[in-house]
JSON list of C-alpha atoms and ligand atoms in Angstrom, two decimals:
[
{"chain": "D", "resi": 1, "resn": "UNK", "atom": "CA", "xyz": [-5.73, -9.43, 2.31]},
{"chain": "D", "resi": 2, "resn": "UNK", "atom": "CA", "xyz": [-6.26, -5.76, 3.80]},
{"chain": "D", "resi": 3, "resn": "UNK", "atom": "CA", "xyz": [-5.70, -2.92, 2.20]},
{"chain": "D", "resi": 4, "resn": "UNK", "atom": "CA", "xyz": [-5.20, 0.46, 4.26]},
{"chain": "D", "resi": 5, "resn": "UNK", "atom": "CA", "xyz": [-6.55, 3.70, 2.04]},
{"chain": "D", "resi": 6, "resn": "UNK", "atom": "CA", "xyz": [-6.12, 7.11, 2.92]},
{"chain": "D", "resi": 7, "resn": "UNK", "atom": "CA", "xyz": [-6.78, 10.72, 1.33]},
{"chain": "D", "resi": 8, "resn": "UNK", "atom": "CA", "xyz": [-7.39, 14.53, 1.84]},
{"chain": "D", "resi": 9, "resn": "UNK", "atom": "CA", "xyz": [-10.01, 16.30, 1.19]},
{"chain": "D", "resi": 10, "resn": "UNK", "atom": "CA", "xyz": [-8.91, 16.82, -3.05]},
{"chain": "D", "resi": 11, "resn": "UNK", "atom": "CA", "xyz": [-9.14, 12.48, -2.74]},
{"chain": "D", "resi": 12, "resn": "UNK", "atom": "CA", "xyz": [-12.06, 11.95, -0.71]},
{"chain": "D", "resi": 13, "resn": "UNK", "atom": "CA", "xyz": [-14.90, 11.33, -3.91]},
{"chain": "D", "resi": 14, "resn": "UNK", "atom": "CA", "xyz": [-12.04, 8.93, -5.19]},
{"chain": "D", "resi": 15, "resn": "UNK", "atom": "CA", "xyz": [-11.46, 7.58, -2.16]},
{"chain": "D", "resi": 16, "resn": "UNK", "atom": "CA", "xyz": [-15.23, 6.74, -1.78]},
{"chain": "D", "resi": 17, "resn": "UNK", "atom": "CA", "xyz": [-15.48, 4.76, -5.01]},
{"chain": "D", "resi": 18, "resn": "UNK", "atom": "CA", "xyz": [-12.37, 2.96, -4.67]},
{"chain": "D", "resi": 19, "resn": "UNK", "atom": "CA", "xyz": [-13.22, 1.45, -1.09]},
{"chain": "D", "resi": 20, "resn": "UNK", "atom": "CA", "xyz": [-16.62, 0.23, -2.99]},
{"chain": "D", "resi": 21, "resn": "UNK", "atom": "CA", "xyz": [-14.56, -1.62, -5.28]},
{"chain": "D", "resi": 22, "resn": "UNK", "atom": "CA", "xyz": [-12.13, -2.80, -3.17]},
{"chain": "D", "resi": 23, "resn": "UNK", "atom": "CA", "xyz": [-14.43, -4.11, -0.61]},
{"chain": "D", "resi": 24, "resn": "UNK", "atom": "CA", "xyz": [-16.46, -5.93, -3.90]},
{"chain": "D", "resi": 25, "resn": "UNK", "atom": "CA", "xyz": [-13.00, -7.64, -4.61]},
{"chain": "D", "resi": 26, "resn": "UNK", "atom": "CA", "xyz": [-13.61, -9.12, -0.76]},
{"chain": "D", "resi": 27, "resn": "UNK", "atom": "CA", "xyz": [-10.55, -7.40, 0.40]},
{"chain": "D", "resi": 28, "resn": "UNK", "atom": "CA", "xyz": [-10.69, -5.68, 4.17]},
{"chain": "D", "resi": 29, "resn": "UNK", "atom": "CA", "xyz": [-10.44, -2.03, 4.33]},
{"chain": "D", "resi": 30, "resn": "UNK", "atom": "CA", "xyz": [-8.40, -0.16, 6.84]},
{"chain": "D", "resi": 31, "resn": "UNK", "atom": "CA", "xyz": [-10.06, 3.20, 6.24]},
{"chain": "D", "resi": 32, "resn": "UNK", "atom": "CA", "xyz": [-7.59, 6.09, 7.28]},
{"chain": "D", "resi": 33, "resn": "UNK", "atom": "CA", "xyz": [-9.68, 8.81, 6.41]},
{"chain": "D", "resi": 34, "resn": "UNK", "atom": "CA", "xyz": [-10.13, 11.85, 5.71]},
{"chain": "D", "resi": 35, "resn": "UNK", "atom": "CA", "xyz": [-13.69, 11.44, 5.87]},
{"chain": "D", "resi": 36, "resn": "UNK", "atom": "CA", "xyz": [-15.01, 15.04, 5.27]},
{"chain": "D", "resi": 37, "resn": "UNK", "atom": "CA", "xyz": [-14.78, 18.07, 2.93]},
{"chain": "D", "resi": 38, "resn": "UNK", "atom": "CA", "xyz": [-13.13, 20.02, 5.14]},
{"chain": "D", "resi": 39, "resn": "UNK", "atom": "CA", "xyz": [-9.94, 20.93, 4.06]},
{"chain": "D", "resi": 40, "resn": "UNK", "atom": "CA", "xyz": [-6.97, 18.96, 5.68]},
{"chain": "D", "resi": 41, "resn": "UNK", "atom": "CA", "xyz": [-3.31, 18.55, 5.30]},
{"chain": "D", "resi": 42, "resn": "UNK", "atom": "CA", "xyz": [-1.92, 15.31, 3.00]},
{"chain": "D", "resi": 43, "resn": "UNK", "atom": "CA", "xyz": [0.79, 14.30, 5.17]},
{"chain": "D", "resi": 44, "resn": "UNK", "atom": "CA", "xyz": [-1.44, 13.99, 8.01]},
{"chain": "D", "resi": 45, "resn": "UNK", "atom": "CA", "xyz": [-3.11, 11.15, 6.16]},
{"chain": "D", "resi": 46, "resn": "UNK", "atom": "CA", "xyz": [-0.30, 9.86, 3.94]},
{"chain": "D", "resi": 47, "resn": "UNK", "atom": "CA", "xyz": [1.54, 8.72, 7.54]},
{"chain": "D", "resi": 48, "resn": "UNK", "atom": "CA", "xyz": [-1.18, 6.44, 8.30]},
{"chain": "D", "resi": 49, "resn": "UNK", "atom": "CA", "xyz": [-1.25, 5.07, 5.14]},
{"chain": "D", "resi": 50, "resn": "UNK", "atom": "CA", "xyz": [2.25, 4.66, 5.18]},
{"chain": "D", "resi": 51, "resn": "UNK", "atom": "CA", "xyz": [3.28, 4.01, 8.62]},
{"chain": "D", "resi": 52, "resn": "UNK", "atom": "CA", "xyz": [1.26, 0.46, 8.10]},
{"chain": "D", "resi": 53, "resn": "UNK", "atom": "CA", "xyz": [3.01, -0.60, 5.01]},
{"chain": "D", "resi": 54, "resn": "UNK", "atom": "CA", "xyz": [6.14, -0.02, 6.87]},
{"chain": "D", "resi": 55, "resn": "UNK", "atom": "CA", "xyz": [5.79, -1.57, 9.83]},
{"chain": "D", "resi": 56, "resn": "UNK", "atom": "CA", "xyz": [4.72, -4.85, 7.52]},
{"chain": "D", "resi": 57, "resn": "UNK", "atom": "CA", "xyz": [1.32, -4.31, 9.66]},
{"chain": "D", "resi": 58, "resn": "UNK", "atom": "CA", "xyz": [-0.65, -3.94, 5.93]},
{"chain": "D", "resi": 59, "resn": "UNK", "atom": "CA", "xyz": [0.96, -5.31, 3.12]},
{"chain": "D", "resi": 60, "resn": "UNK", "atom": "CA", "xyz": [-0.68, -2.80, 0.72]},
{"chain": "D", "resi": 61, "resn": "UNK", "atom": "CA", "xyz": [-2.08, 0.77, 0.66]},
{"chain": "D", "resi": 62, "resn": "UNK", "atom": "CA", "xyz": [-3.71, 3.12, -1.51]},
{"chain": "D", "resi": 63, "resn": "UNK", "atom": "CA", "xyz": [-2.92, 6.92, -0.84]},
{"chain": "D", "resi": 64, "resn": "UNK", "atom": "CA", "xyz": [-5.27, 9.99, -2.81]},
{"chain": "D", "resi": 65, "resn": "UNK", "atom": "CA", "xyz": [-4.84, 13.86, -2.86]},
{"chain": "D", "resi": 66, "resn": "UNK", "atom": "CA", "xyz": [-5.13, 16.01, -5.62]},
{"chain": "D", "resi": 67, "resn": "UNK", "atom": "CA", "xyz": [-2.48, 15.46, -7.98]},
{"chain": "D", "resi": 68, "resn": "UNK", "atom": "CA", "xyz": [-0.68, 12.41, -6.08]},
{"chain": "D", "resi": 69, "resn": "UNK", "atom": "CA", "xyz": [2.00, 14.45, -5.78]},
{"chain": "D", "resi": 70, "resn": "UNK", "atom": "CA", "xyz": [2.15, 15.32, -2.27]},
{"chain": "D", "resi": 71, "resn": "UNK", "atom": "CA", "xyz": [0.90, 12.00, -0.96]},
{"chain": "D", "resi": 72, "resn": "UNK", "atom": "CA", "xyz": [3.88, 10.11, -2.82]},
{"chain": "D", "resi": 73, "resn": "UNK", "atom": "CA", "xyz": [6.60, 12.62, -1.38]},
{"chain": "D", "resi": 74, "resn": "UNK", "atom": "CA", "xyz": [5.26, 11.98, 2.21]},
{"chain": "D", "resi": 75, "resn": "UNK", "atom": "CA", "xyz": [5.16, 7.80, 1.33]},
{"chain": "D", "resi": 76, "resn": "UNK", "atom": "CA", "xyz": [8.52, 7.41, 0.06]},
{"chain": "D", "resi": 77, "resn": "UNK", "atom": "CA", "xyz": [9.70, 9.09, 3.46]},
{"chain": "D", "resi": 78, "resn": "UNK", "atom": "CA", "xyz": [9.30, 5.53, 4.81]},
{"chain": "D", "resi": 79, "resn": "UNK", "atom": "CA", "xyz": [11.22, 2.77, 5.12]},
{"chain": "D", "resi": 80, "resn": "UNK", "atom": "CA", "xyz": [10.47, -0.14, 2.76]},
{"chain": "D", "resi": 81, "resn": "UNK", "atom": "CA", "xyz": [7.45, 1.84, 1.28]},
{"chain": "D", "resi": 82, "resn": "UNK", "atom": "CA", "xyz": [7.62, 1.99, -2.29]},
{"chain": "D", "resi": 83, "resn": "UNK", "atom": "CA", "xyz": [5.41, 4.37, -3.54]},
{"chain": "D", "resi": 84, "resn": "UNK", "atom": "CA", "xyz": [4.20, 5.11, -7.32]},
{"chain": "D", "resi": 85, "resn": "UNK", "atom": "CA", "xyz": [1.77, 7.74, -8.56]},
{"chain": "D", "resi": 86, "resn": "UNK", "atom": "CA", "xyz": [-0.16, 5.92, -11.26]},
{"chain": "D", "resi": 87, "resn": "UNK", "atom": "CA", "xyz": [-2.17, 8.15, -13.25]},
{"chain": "D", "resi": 88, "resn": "UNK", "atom": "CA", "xyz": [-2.48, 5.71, -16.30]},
{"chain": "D", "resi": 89, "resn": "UNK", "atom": "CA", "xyz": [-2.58, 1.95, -16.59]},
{"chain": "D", "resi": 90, "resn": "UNK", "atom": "CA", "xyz": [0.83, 0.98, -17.88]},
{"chain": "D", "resi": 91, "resn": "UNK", "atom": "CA", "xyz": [2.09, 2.93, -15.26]},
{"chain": "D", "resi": 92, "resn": "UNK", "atom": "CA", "xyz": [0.17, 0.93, -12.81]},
{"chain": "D", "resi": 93, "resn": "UNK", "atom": "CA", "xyz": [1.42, -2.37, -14.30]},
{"chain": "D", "resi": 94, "resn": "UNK", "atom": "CA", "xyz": [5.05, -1.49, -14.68]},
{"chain": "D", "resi": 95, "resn": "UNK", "atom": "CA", "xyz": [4.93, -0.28, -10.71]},
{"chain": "D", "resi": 96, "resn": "UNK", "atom": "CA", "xyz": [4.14, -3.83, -9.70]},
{"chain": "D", "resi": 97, "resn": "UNK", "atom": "CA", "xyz": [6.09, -5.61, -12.40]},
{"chain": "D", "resi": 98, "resn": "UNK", "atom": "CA", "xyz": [9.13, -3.78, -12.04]},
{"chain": "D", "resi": 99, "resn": "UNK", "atom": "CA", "xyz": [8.90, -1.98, -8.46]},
{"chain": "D", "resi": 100, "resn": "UNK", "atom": "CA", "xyz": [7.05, -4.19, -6.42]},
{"chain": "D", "resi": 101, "resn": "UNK", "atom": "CA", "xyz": [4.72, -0.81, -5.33]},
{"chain": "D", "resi": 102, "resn": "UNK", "atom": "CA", "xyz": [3.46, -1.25, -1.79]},
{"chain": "D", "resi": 103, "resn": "UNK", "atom": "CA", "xyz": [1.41, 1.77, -2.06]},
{"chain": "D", "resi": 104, "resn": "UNK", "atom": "CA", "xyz": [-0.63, 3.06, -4.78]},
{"chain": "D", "resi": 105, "resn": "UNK", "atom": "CA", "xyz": [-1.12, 7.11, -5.44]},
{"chain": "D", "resi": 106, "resn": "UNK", "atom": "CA", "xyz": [-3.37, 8.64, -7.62]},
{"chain": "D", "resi": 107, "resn": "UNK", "atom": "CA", "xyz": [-4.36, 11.99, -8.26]},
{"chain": "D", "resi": 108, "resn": "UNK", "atom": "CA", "xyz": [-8.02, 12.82, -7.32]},
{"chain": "D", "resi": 109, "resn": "UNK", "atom": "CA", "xyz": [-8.08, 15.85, -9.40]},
{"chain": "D", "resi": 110, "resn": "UNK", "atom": "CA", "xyz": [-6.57, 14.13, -12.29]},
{"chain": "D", "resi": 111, "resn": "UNK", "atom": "CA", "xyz": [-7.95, 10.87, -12.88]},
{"chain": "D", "resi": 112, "resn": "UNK", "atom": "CA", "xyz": [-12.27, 9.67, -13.13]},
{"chain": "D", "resi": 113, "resn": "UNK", "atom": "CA", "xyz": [-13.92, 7.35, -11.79]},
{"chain": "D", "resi": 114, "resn": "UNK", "atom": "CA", "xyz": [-14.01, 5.09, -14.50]},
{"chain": "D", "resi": 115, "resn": "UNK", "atom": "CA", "xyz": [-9.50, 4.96, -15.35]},
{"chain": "D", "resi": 116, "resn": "UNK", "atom": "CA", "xyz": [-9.21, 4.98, -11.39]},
{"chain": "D", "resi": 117, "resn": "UNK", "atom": "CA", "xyz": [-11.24, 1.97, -11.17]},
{"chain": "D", "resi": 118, "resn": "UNK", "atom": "CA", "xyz": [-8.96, -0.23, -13.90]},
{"chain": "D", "resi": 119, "resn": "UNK", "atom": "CA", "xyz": [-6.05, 1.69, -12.34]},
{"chain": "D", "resi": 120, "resn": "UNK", "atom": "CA", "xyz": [-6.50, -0.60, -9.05]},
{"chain": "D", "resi": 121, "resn": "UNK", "atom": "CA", "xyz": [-7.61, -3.50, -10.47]},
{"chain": "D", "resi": 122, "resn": "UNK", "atom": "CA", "xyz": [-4.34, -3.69, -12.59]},
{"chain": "D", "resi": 123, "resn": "UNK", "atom": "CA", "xyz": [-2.27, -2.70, -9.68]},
{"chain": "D", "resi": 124, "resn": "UNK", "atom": "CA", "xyz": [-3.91, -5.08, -7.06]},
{"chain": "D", "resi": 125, "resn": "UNK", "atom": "CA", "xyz": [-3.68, -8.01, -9.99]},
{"chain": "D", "resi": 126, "resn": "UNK", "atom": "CA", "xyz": [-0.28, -7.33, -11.10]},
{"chain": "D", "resi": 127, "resn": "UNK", "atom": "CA", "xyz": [2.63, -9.86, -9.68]},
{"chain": "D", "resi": 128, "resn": "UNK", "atom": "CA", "xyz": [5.90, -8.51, -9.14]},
{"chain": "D", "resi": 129, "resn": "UNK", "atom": "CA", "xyz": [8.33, -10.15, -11.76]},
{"chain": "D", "resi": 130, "resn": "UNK", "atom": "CA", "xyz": [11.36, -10.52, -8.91]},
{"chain": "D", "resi": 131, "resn": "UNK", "atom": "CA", "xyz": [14.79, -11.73, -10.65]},
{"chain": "D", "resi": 132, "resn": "UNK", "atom": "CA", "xyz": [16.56, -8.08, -11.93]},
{"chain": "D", "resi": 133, "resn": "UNK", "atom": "CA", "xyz": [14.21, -6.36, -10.57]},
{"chain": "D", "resi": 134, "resn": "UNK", "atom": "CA", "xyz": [14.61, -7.68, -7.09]},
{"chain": "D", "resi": 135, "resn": "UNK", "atom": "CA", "xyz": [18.40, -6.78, -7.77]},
{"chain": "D", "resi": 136, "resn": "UNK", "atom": "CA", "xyz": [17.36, -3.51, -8.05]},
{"chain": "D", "resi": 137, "resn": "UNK", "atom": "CA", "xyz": [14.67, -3.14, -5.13]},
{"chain": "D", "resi": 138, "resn": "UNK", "atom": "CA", "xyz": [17.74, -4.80, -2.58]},
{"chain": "D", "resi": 139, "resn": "UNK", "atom": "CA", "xyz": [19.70, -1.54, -4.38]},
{"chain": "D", "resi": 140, "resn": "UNK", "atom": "CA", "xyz": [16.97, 0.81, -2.87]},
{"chain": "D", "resi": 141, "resn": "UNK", "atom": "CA", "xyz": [16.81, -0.85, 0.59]},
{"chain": "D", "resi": 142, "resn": "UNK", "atom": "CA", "xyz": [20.85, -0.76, 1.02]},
{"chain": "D", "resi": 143, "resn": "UNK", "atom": "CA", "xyz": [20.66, 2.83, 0.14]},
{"chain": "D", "resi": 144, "resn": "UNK", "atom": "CA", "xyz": [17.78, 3.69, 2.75]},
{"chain": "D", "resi": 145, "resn": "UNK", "atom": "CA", "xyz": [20.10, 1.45, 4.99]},
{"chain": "D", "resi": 146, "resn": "UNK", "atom": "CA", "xyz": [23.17, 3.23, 4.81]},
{"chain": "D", "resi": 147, "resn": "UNK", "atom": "CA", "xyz": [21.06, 6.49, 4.81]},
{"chain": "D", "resi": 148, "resn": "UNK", "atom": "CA", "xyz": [20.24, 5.19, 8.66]},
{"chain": "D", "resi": 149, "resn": "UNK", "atom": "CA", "xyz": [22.96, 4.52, 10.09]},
{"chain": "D", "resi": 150, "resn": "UNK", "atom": "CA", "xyz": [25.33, 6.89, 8.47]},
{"chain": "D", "resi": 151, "resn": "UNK", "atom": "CA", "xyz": [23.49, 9.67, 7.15]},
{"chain": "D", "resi": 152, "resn": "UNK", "atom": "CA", "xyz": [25.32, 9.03, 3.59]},
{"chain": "D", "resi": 153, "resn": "UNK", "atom": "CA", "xyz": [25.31, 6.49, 1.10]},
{"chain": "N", "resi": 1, "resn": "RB5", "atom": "C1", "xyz": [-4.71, 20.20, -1.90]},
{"chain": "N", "resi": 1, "resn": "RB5", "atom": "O1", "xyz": [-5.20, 21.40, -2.37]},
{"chain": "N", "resi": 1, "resn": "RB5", "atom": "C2", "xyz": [-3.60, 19.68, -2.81]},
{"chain": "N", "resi": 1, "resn": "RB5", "atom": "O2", "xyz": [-2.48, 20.51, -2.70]},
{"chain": "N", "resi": 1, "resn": "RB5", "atom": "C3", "xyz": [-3.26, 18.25, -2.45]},
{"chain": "N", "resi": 1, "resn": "RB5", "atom": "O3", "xyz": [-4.38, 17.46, -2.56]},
{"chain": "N", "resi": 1, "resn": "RB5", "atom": "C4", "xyz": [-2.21, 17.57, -3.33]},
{"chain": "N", "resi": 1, "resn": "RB5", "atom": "O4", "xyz": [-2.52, 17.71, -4.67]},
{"chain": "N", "resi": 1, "resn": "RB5", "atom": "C5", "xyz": [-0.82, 17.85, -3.03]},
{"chain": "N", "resi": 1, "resn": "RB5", "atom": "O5", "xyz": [0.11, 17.33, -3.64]}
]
């Protein structure tokens, strides 16, 4: 499996321990920066992220700025990305469970190393659970559908 990550500058420490821990789970790393200090804009980063997961290039991402916040507006932009800011565990759980996530935000400024750590472990071990839930995820993708080619639902 790959996994594409991506952050601004609020993410980047997170970012840092995260790609240790995914790469120690022998999972590939598509590294879409930032890779400085240096103050940057999320949705610069967020698109790369996200533009993978929705071309079905990566099946997963993980996406960090400060709160999550702005990341996950810029994700859910695109089609078939389903992106949840996860600042706790059951959160994390429940967003593959009952969401199918494709993309993982957390909040650099909000969450330690430690929580963000079990955060993506849960996440990345968590199976979707499909059956009324799927129902539900087809409800999203007719909406974005309709949104496309009629500007209305
Ligand atoms: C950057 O200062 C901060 O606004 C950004 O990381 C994020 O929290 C936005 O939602």
């Amino acid at each position: 499996m790959q996994i594409a990550i991506g952050c601004d500058h609020a993410g980047l420490g997170l970012k840092e321990d995260i790609v240790e821990l995914v790469k120690s789970l022998d999972i590939e790393v598509i590294d879409c920066g930032t890779n400085s200090t240096e103050s940057v804009d999320y949705p610069d980063f967020g698109k790369k992220v996200s533009e993978l997961v929705s071309s079905g290039k990566i099946e997963k991402g993980i996406l960090i700025c400060g709160t999550g916040i702005g990341m996950s507006m810029v994700s859910n932009k695109f089609p078939g990305v389903r992106a949840a800011l996860c600042n706790d565990l059951f959160t994390a759980q429940m967003s593959r469970r009952h969401n199918d996530a494709n993309i993982l935000v957390i909040g650099g400024r909000i969450v330690g190393k430690d929580l963000a750590v079990e955060i993506v472990k849960t996440w990345l071990s968590t199976p979707f659970e499909g059956n009324r839930h799927l129902i539900r995820i087809n409800k999203i993708k007719a909406i974005e559908e309709d949104l496309n080619r009629h500007g209305h639902c």
